[in-house]
XYZ file of C-alpha atoms in Angstrom:
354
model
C 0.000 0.000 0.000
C 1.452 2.975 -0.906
C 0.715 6.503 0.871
C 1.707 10.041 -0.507
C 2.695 12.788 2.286
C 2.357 15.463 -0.491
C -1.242 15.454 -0.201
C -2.364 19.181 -2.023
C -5.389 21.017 -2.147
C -7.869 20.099 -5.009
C -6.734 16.395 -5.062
C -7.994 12.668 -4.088
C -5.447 10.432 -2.879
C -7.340 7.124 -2.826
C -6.058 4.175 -0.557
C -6.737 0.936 -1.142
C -6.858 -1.489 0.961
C -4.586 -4.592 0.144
C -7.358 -6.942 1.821
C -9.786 -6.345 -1.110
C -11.836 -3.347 0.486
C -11.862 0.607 0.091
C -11.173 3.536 2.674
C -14.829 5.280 2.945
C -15.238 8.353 5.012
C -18.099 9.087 7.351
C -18.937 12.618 8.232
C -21.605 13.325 10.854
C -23.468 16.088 10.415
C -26.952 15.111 12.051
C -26.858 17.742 15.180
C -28.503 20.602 16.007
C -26.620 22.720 17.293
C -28.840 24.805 19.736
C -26.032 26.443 21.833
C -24.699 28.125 18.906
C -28.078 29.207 17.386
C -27.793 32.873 18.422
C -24.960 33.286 16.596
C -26.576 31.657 13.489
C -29.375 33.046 13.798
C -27.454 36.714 13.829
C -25.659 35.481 10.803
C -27.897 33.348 8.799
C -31.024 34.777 9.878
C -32.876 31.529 10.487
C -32.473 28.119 12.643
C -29.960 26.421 10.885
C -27.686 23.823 12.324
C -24.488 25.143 13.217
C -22.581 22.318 10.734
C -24.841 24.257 7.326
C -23.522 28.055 8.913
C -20.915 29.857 7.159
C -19.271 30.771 10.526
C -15.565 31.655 9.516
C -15.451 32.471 6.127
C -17.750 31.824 3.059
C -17.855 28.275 3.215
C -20.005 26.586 5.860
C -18.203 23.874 8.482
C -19.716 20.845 6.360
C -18.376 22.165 3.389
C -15.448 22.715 5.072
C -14.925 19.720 6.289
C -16.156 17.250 3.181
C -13.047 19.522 0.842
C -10.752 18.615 4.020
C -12.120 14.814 3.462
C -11.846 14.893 -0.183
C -7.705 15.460 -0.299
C -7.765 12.057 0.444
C -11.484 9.971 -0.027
C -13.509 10.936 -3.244
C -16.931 11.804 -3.114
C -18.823 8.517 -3.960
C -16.856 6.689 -0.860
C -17.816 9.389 1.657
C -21.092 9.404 3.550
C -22.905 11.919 5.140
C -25.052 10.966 8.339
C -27.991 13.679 8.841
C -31.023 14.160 9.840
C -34.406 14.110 7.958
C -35.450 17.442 9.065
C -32.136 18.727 7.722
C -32.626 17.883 3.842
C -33.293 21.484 2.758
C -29.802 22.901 3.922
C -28.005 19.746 2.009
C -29.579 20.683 -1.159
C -28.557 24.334 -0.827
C -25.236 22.904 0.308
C -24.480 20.885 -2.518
C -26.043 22.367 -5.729
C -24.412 21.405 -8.723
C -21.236 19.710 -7.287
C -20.685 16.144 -6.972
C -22.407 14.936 -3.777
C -20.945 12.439 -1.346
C -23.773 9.710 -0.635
C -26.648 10.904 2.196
C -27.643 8.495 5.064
C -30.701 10.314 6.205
C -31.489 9.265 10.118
C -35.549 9.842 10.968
C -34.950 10.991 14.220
C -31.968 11.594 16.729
C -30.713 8.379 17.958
C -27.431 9.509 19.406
C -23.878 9.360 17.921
C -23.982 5.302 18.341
C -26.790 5.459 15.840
C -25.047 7.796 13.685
C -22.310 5.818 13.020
C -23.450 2.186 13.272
C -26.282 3.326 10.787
C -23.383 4.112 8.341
C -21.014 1.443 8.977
C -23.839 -0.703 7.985
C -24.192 1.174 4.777
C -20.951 0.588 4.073
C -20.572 -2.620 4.851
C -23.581 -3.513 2.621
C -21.509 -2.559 -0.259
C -17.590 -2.959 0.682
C -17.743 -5.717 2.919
C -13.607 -5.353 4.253
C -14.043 -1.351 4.254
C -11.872 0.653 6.353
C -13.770 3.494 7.490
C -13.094 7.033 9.068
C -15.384 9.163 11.179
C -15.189 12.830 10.995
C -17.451 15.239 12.949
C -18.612 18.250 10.690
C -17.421 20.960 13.322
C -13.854 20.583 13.294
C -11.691 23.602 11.378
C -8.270 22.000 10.674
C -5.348 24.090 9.891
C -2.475 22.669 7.924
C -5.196 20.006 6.130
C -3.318 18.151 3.962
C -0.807 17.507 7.110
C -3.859 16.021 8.731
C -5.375 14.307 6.022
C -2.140 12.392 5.288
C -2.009 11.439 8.832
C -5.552 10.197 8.836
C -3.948 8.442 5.888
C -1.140 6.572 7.993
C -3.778 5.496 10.678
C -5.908 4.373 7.787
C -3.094 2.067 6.929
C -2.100 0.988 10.481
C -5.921 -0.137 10.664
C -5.499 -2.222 7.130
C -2.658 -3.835 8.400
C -4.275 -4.635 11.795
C -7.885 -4.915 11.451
C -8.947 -5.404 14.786
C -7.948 -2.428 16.144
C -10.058 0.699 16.452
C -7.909 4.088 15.996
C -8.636 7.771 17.033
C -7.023 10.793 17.125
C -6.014 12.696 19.844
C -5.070 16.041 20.829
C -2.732 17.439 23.261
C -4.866 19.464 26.352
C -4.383 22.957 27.869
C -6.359 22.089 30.545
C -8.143 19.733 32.502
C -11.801 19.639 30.830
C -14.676 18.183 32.110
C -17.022 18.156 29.027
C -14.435 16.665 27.031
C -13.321 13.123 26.443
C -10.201 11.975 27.459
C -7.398 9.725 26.485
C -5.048 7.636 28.690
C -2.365 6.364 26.219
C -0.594 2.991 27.180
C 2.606 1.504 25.549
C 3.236 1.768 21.937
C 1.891 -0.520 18.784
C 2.819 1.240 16.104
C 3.413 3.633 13.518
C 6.311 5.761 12.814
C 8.707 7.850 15.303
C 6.956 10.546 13.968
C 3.623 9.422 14.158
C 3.419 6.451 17.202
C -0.005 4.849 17.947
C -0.352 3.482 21.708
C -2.770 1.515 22.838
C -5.377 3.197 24.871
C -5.182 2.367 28.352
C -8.473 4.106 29.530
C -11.403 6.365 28.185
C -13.221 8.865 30.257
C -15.956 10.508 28.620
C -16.405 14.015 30.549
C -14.713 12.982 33.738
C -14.305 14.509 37.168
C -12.325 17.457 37.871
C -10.017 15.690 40.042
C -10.084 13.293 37.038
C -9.103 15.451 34.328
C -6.427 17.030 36.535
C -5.045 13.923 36.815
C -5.013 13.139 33.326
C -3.454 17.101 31.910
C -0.552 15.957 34.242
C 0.107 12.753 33.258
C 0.290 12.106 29.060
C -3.848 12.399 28.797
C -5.150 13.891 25.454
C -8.553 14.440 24.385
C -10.422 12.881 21.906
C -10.993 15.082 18.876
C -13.866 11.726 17.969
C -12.526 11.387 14.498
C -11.442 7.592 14.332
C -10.670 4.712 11.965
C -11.816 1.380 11.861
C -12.727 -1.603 9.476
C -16.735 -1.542 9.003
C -17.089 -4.817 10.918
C -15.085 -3.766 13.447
C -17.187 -0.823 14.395
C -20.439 -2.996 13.809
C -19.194 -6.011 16.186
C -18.820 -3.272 18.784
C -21.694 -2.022 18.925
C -23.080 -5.659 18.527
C -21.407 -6.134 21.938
C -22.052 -3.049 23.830
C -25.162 -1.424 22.613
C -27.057 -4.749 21.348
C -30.898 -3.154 21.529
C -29.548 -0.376 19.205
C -27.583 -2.666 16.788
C -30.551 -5.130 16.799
C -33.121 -2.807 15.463
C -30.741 -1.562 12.848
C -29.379 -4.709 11.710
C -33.312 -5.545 10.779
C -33.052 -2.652 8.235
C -30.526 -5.305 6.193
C -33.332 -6.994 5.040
C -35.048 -4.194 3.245
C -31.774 -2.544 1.301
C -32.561 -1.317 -1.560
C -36.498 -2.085 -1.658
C -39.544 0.022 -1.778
C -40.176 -0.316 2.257
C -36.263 0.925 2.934
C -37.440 4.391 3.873
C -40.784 2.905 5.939
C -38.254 0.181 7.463
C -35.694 3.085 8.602
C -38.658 5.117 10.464
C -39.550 1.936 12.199
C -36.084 1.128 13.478
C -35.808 4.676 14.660
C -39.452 4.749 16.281
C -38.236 1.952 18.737
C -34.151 2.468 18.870
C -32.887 3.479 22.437
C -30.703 6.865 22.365
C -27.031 5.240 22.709
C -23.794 7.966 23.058
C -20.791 6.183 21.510
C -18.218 7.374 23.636
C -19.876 6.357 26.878
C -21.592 3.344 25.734
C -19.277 1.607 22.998
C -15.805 2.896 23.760
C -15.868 3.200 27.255
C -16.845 -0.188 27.037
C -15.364 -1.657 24.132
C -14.226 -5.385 23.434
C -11.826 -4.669 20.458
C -8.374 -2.911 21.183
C -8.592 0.927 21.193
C -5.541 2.820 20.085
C -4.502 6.417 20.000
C -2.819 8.259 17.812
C -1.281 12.124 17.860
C -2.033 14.675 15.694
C 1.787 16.800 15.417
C 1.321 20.174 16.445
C -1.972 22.190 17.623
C -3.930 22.217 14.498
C -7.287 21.068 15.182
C -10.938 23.575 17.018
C -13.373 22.052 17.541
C -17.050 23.812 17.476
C -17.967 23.059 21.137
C -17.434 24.855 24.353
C -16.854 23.697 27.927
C -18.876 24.921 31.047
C -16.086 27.172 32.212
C -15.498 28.916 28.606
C -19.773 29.273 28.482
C -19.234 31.810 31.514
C -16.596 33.755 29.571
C -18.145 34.352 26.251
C -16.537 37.442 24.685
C -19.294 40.175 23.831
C -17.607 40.743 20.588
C -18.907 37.521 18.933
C -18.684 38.228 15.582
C -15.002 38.716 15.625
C -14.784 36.110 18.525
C -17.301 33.713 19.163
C -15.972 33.135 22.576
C -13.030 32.770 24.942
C -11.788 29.476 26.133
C -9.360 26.542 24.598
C -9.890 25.239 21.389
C -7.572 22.492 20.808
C -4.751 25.685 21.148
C -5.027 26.959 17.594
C -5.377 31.302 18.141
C -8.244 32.958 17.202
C -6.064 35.576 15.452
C -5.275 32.218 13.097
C -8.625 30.849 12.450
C -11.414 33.125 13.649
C -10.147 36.597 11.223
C -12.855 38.548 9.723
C -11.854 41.251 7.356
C -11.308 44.620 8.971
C -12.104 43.083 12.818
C -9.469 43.740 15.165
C -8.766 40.287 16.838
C -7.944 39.104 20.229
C -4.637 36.861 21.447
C -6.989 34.382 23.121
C -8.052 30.864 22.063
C -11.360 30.446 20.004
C -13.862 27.795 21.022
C -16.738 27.597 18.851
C -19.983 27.499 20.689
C -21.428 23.712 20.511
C -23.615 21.308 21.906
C -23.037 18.812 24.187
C -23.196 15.622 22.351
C -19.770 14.765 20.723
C -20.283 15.742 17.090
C -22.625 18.128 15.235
């Protein structure tokens, strides 16, 4: 398998799998976003998600993240995981270019849903799929640096398909609405890029906890992660069976006239399952870790303590706190806005993706 580090804008570098499948990408896009809806609401004028809001720049944070995707996975092996209710902003979002495929959910189901829902989709089609989640409110500086490391975890994951591999970020501080990290002993990848094996997961721990962990070599989960498709699906087979039980029924229906009818039904009776808490926390399959170089990464959510320091000049800042340490004066400019030295953290909810 070969992998190019050169990764520039404007271009697809495809991976294939040597075990017969394809890398897919999954980008979830299905929240709502309420926390943030002032803001939209100033600049959109309506009630939009956060993930369809052109909040820095022109470009809105889906779009923003499925160009970020597409230096690496092509449109027609990406899926987007939405809502229903959300189908209007996806066809302004799209237009004429080439769309990536749309998993529409009937109703919020929780992140589990989200992403077993699409691993299923895949695996329908591409049976030994690798697969990488992305959450639609990330802004990534440097993106072809990060895309060509998504690209060496990819690999690690072909090589060693039973492992389940997410990224990580180094902490400023010891968050409580964050998850967390505890990185063991090494398993691979390069000096540059190492992957450990994850020695615990704490999905918004205590204070005492997260102290703990900013001391030691903690990191928090930025939630994007790679994993074969059966993988992901025999984990949530494990840990949330009620929820993977009324989706696997939808297998049956692929494709038909009653798909869409099916879907609803699952939905109608599916507990609400968080992924972190429920699958990872949880998980039977190995969970490894790997570092992002560098503080490149903000994330669109905000942490209790940041909420109580929200700057009054949101439109230049949206609010004060740390964001994964990239500088608002890098990522949150508007033309002819003075800007502050502080960190920018987007306001979010409190679910792990958008």
């Amino acid at each position: 398998m070969a992998f190019d580090d050169g990764l520039r804008s404007g271009e697809a570098h495809e991976i294939e799998p040597s075990g017969g499948g394809s890398l897919w990408a999954v980008v979830l896009a299905g929240g709502e976003g309420v926390r943030l809806r002032p803001l939209v609401r100033h600049l959109c004028g309506d009630e939009r998600p956060k993930q369809f809001s052109p909040l820095l720049g022109t470009r809105t944070l889906l779009r923003h993240t499925l160009d970020r995707v597409g230096l690496l996975i092509p449109p027609e092996r990406s899926v987007v995981v939405t809502l229903q209710a959300h189908a209007r902003y996806l066809d302004r979002e799209f237009g004429e270019r080439p769309r990536p495929h749309i998993v529409s959910q009937p109703e919020n189901r929780g992140t589990a849903a989200g992403i077993l829902l699409a691993a299923q989709w895949i695996e329908t089609r591409d049976p030994r799929a690798v697969m990488v989640c992305f959450p639609s409110d990330h802004l990534v500086l440097e993106e072809a640096a990060f895309m060509t490391h998504v690209a060496k975890v990819a690999g690690f994951v072909e090589r060693e398909p039973q492992w389940i591999v997410l990224l990580g970020a180094k902490p400023s501080q010891p968050e409580t609405e964050y998850g967390w990290i505890e990185p063991g002993a090494r398993v691979g990848g390069t000096v540059q890029r190492p992957i450990y094996r994850i020695r615990s997961f704490r999905e918004k721990p205590s204070k005492e906890v997260a102290e703990a962990l900013l001391a030691g070599r903690g990191l928090w989960n930025t939630f994007v992660l790679a994993a074969r498709v059966t993988v992901l699906l025999a984990a949530g087979r494990a840990c949330a069976p009620a929820l993977y039980e009324r989706l696997a029924r939808l297998r049956s229906f692929t494709g038909s006239e009653h798909e869409r009818w099916a879907l609803r039904q699952a939905y109608a009776l599916a507990p609400t399952v968080n992924f972190s808490r429920s699958i990872l926390e949880a998980c039977p399959q190995p969970l490894a870790v790997s570092t992002f170089p560098g503080d490149h990464v903000v994330r669109s959510r905000q942490s209790r303590a940041s909420r109580e320091r929200v700057d009054q000049t949101w439109p230049v800042n949206v609010a004060a706190g740390d964001a994964y340490g990239v500088r608002a004066g890098v990522c949150g400019q508007r033309k002819g806005s003075p800007m502050s030295s502080r960190p920018v953290n987007l306001k979010g909810e409190h679910d792990e993706h958008a």
